[in-house]
Coordinates of N, CA and C in Angstrom, one line a residue:
M590 N 10.9 5.9 -26.9 CA 10.3 4.5 -25.2 C 10.9 4.9 -24.2
S591 N 10.0 5.3 -23.0 CA 11.0 5.4 -22.0 C 11.0 4.5 -21.0
G592 N 10.7 3.7 -21.7 CA 12.1 2.1 -20.4 C 11.0 1.6 -19.2
H593 N 9.6 2.5 -19.5 CA 9.3 2.2 -18.4 C 8.5 1.3 -18.1
E594 N 7.6 1.0 -19.5 CA 6.6 0.4 -19.7 C 6.3 -1.2 -18.6
D595 N 7.8 -1.8 -18.8 CA 7.9 -3.1 -17.8 C 7.6 -2.9 -16.9
F596 N 7.1 -2.0 -15.9 CA 8.0 -1.8 -14.5 C 6.1 -1.9 -13.7
E597 N 6.6 -3.2 -12.5 CA 5.7 -3.5 -11.8 C 5.2 -3.0 -10.7
P598 N 4.7 -2.3 -10.4 CA 3.6 -1.8 -8.8 C 4.7 -2.8 -8.0
Y599 N 4.2 -2.3 -7.2 CA 4.8 -3.0 -5.8 C 4.0 -2.5 -4.6
L600 N 4.4 -3.0 -3.3 CA 4.2 -2.3 -2.0 C 5.5 -2.4 -1.7
R601 N 5.6 -1.3 -0.8 CA 6.9 -1.3 0.7 C 6.5 -0.9 1.8
L602 N 6.9 -1.5 2.5 CA 6.8 -1.2 4.2 C 8.1 -0.2 4.4
T603 N 7.8 0.9 5.0 CA 8.4 1.8 5.5 C 8.2 2.1 7.1
K604 N 9.1 2.3 8.0 CA 9.2 2.5 9.1 C 8.7 3.8 9.7
N605 N 8.0 4.1 10.4 CA 7.2 5.3 10.6 C 7.0 5.3 12.4
G606 N 7.5 5.8 13.1 CA 7.7 5.8 14.3 C 7.4 4.8 15.3
M607 N 6.8 4.9 16.6 CA 6.8 3.3 17.6 C 5.2 4.0 18.2
T608 N 5.2 2.5 18.3 CA 3.2 2.8 19.7 C 3.4 3.2 20.7
A609 N 2.3 3.3 21.7 CA 3.3 4.0 22.9 C 3.8 2.8 23.6
G610 N 3.7 1.5 23.0 CA 4.3 0.6 23.9 C 5.4 0.1 23.3
R611 N 6.3 0.8 22.8 CA 7.6 0.8 21.7 C 7.1 0.1 20.8
E612 N 6.4 -0.1 20.2 CA 6.2 -2.0 19.2 C 7.0 -0.4 17.7
Q613 N 7.4 -0.8 16.9 CA 7.5 -0.1 15.8 C 6.6 0.0 15.0
V614 N 6.0 1.2 14.5 CA 5.2 1.6 13.4 C 5.9 1.4 11.8
Y615 N 4.7 0.4 11.7 CA 4.6 -0.2 9.9 C 4.3 1.2 9.2
N616 N 4.2 1.9 7.5 CA 3.3 2.0 6.7 C 3.3 1.7 5.4
F617 N 2.2 1.1 4.6 CA 2.6 0.0 3.4 C 2.4 1.4 2.6
L618 N 3.3 1.5 1.6 CA 3.1 2.6 0.2 C 3.6 1.8 -1.3
K619 N 2.0 2.4 -2.0 CA 2.3 0.9 -2.7 C 3.0 1.9 -4.1
V620 N 3.8 1.5 -4.9 CA 5.1 2.3 -5.6 C 4.1 2.1 -7.0
D621 N 4.1 2.9 -7.6 CA 3.3 2.7 -9.2 C 3.9 3.1 -10.0
G622 N 5.8 3.6 -9.9 CA 6.3 4.0 -10.9 C 8.1 4.2 -10.4
P623 N 8.8 4.2 -11.2 CA 9.6 3.8 -10.8 C 10.8 5.0 -10.0
R624 N 9.9 6.6 -10.2 CA 10.8 7.7 -9.8 C 9.3 8.1 -9.1
T625 N 8.1 6.8 -8.3 CA 7.3 7.9 -7.7 C 7.6 7.3 -6.6
P626 N 7.2 8.0 -5.2 CA 7.7 7.8 -3.6 C 7.0 6.6 -3.4
G627 N 5.7 6.7 -3.9 CA 4.6 5.8 -2.8 C 3.3 6.3 -2.2
A628 N 2.2 5.7 -2.2 CA 1.3 6.1 -1.6 C 0.9 5.2 -0.6
Q629 N 1.2 6.3 0.5 CA -0.1 5.1 1.7 C -1.3 4.1 1.4
V630 N -1.3 3.2 1.5 CA -2.5 2.2 2.0 C -3.0 2.0 3.0
K631 N -4.4 2.3 2.6 CA -4.8 1.9 3.7 C -5.4 0.6 4.4
C632 N -5.5 0.6 5.6 CA -6.1 -1.1 6.1 C -7.2 -2.2 5.4
K633 N -8.3 -1.6 4.8 CA -9.3 -2.1 4.4 C -9.0 -2.4 2.8
D634 N -7.8 -1.6 2.0 CA -7.4 -1.8 0.6 C -6.5 -3.1 0.3
L635 N -5.3 -3.2 1.7 CA -4.4 -4.2 1.3 C -5.3 -5.6 0.9
N636 N -6.7 -5.9 1.6 CA -6.8 -7.3 1.2 C -7.0 -7.4 -0.8
K637 N -7.4 -6.6 -1.2 CA -7.5 -5.9 -3.1 C -6.1 -5.6 -2.9
L638 N -5.2 -5.7 -2.6 CA -3.6 -5.5 -3.5 C -3.2 -6.8 -3.2
I639 N -3.4 -7.7 -2.5 CA -2.2 -8.8 -1.8 C -3.0 -10.3 -2.4
F640 N -4.1 -9.8 -3.0 CA -5.1 -11.0 -3.1 C -6.6 -10.5 -4.4
G641 N -5.8 -9.6 -5.1 CA -6.4 -9.1 -5.7 C -7.7 -9.6 -6.6
D642 N -8.7 -10.4 -6.9 CA -10.0 -10.1 -7.1 C -11.1 -11.3 -6.0
A643 N -9.9 -12.6 -5.1 CA -10.3 -12.9 -3.8 C -10.4 -11.9 -3.0
G644 N -9.6 -10.8 -2.8 CA -9.5 -10.0 -1.8 C -10.6 -9.3 -1.6
R645 N -10.8 -8.2 -3.0 CA -12.1 -7.7 -3.4 C -13.5 -8.3 -2.3
R646 N -14.1 -9.0 -2.5 CA -14.9 -10.0 -1.8 C -15.1 -10.1 -0.1
E647 N -14.2 -10.1 -0.1 CA -13.9 -9.6 1.5 C -13.7 -8.0 1.9
N648 N -14.8 -7.7 2.8 CA -14.4 -7.2 3.0 C -14.2 -6.7 4.7
V649 N -12.9 -6.1 4.5 CA -12.3 -6.4 6.2 C -11.4 -4.8 6.4
G650 N -11.0 -4.5 7.3 CA -10.0 -3.5 7.7 C -11.0 -2.2 7.7
C651 N -9.6 -1.1 8.1 CA -10.5 0.1 8.7 C -9.6 1.0 7.5
S652 N -9.6 2.3 7.4 CA -8.7 3.3 7.2 C -7.4 4.2 7.5
N653 N -7.3 2.6 8.9 CA -6.2 3.3 9.5 C -5.1 2.8 8.7
I654 N -3.5 3.9 8.1 CA -3.3 3.2 7.8 C -1.3 2.9 8.3
Q655 N -1.5 2.9 9.7 CA -0.4 2.0 10.3 C -0.5 0.5 11.1
F656 N 0.7 0.2 10.9 CA 0.6 -1.6 11.4 C 2.1 -2.4 12.2
V657 N 1.4 -2.6 12.7 CA 2.9 -3.3 13.7 C 3.4 -5.2 13.3
S658 N 4.5 -5.3 13.3 CA 5.1 -6.7 13.1 C 4.6 -7.0 14.5
R659 N 4.0 -8.5 14.8 CA 3.4 -9.4 15.6 C 3.4 -10.6 14.9
G660 N 4.7 -11.6 15.0 CA 4.4 -12.5 14.6 C 4.6 -13.2 13.0
G661 N 4.3 -13.9 12.4 CA 4.2 -14.0 11.7 C 3.1 -13.2 11.0
N662 N 2.8 -11.7 11.1 CA 2.0 -11.6 10.9 C 2.2 -9.5 11.1
M663 N 2.0 -9.0 9.7 CA 1.6 -7.3 10.1 C -0.3 -7.3 10.5
Q664 N -0.3 -6.3 12.0 CA -1.2 -6.2 12.5 C -1.5 -4.4 12.5
C665 N -2.9 -4.6 11.8 CA -3.3 -2.9 12.3 C -3.8 -2.4 13.9
V666 N -2.9 -1.5 13.8 CA -3.4 -0.9 15.5 C -4.1 -0.5 15.7
Q667 N -5.2 0.4 14.5 CA -6.1 0.7 14.8 C -7.6 -0.5 15.4
C668 N -7.8 -1.3 14.1 CA -8.5 -2.5 14.1 C -8.1 -3.8 14.4
G669 N -7.2 -3.8 14.4 CA -6.8 -5.3 15.3 C -6.2 -6.2 13.5
H670 N -7.1 -6.0 12.3 CA -6.9 -6.8 11.4 C -5.5 -7.0 10.8
E671 N -4.8 -8.2 10.3 CA -3.8 -8.7 10.3 C -3.5 -9.4 8.9
Q672 N -2.7 -9.4 8.3 CA -1.9 -9.6 7.0 C -0.7 -10.5 7.3
D673 N -1.1 -11.7 6.6 CA 0.1 -13.0 6.9 C 0.9 -12.8 6.1
K674 N 2.2 -12.4 6.7 CA 3.8 -12.2 5.6 C 3.8 -13.4 4.9
F675 N 3.3 -14.9 5.1 CA 3.6 -15.1 4.4 C 3.3 -14.7 2.9
Y676 N 2.0 -14.5 2.7 CA 1.2 -14.1 1.2 C 1.9 -12.8 1.2
L677 N 2.4 -11.9 1.9 CA 3.5 -10.7 1.6 C 4.4 -10.6 0.7
R678 N 5.4 -11.9 1.5 CA 6.3 -12.3 0.8 C 6.3 -13.4 -0.4
A679 N 4.8 -13.7 -0.7 CA 4.6 -15.0 -1.5 C 4.7 -13.5 -3.0
G680 N 3.9 -12.7 -3.2 CA 3.6 -11.8 -3.9 C 3.0 -12.4 -5.4
S681 N 1.6 -12.8 -4.8 CA 1.1 -13.5 -6.1 C 0.6 -12.5 -7.1
Y682 N -0.2 -11.6 -6.4 CA -0.8 -10.5 -7.2 C 0.1 -9.1 -7.4
I683 N 1.0 -8.5 -6.0 CA 1.8 -7.9 -5.9 C 2.7 -8.1 -5.5
E684 N 4.4 -7.5 -5.7 CA 5.4 -8.3 -4.4 C 4.9 -6.9 -3.8
T685 N 5.5 -7.8 -2.6 CA 6.2 -6.5 -0.9 C 7.3 -7.1 -1.1
H686 N 8.4 -5.1 -0.7 CA 9.1 -5.4 -0.2 C 9.5 -5.0 1.1
E687 N 10.8 -5.5 1.8 CA 10.8 -5.0 3.4 C 10.0 -5.4 3.9
V688 N 9.5 -6.4 3.9 CA 8.4 -7.9 5.1 C 9.3 -7.6 6.0
P689 N 9.2 -7.8 7.9 CA 9.9 -7.6 8.5 C 10.5 -8.9 9.2
P690 N 11.2 -9.7 10.0 CA 11.1 -10.8 9.5 C 9.8 -11.3 11.3
D691 N 9.8 -12.7 10.9 CA 8.9 -12.9 11.8 C 9.7 -13.1 13.3
T692 N 8.8 -12.6 14.4 CA 9.2 -12.9 16.0 C 8.4 -13.5 16.8

């Protein structure tokens, strides 16, 4: 047994540069194993990961992978779709690590 059977995938926010307006840019990475660096998550795929089946029914977002922290939300820099940090922190379907504080 490898000991990885009980690993739960999670999302991790990583810093990735700045916007032209000097806002910190973040990427969501989905980590599927203890030794994997994670795969970048597109804006349109976040609802599915965060809300499970309920999120699958919503067709929102775009193919962008960059987000900024605005108040209580993470906002896509391309289409403006917002993910509420409350739901990211709640971790109902997938846990999210390193969510920036509300500003």
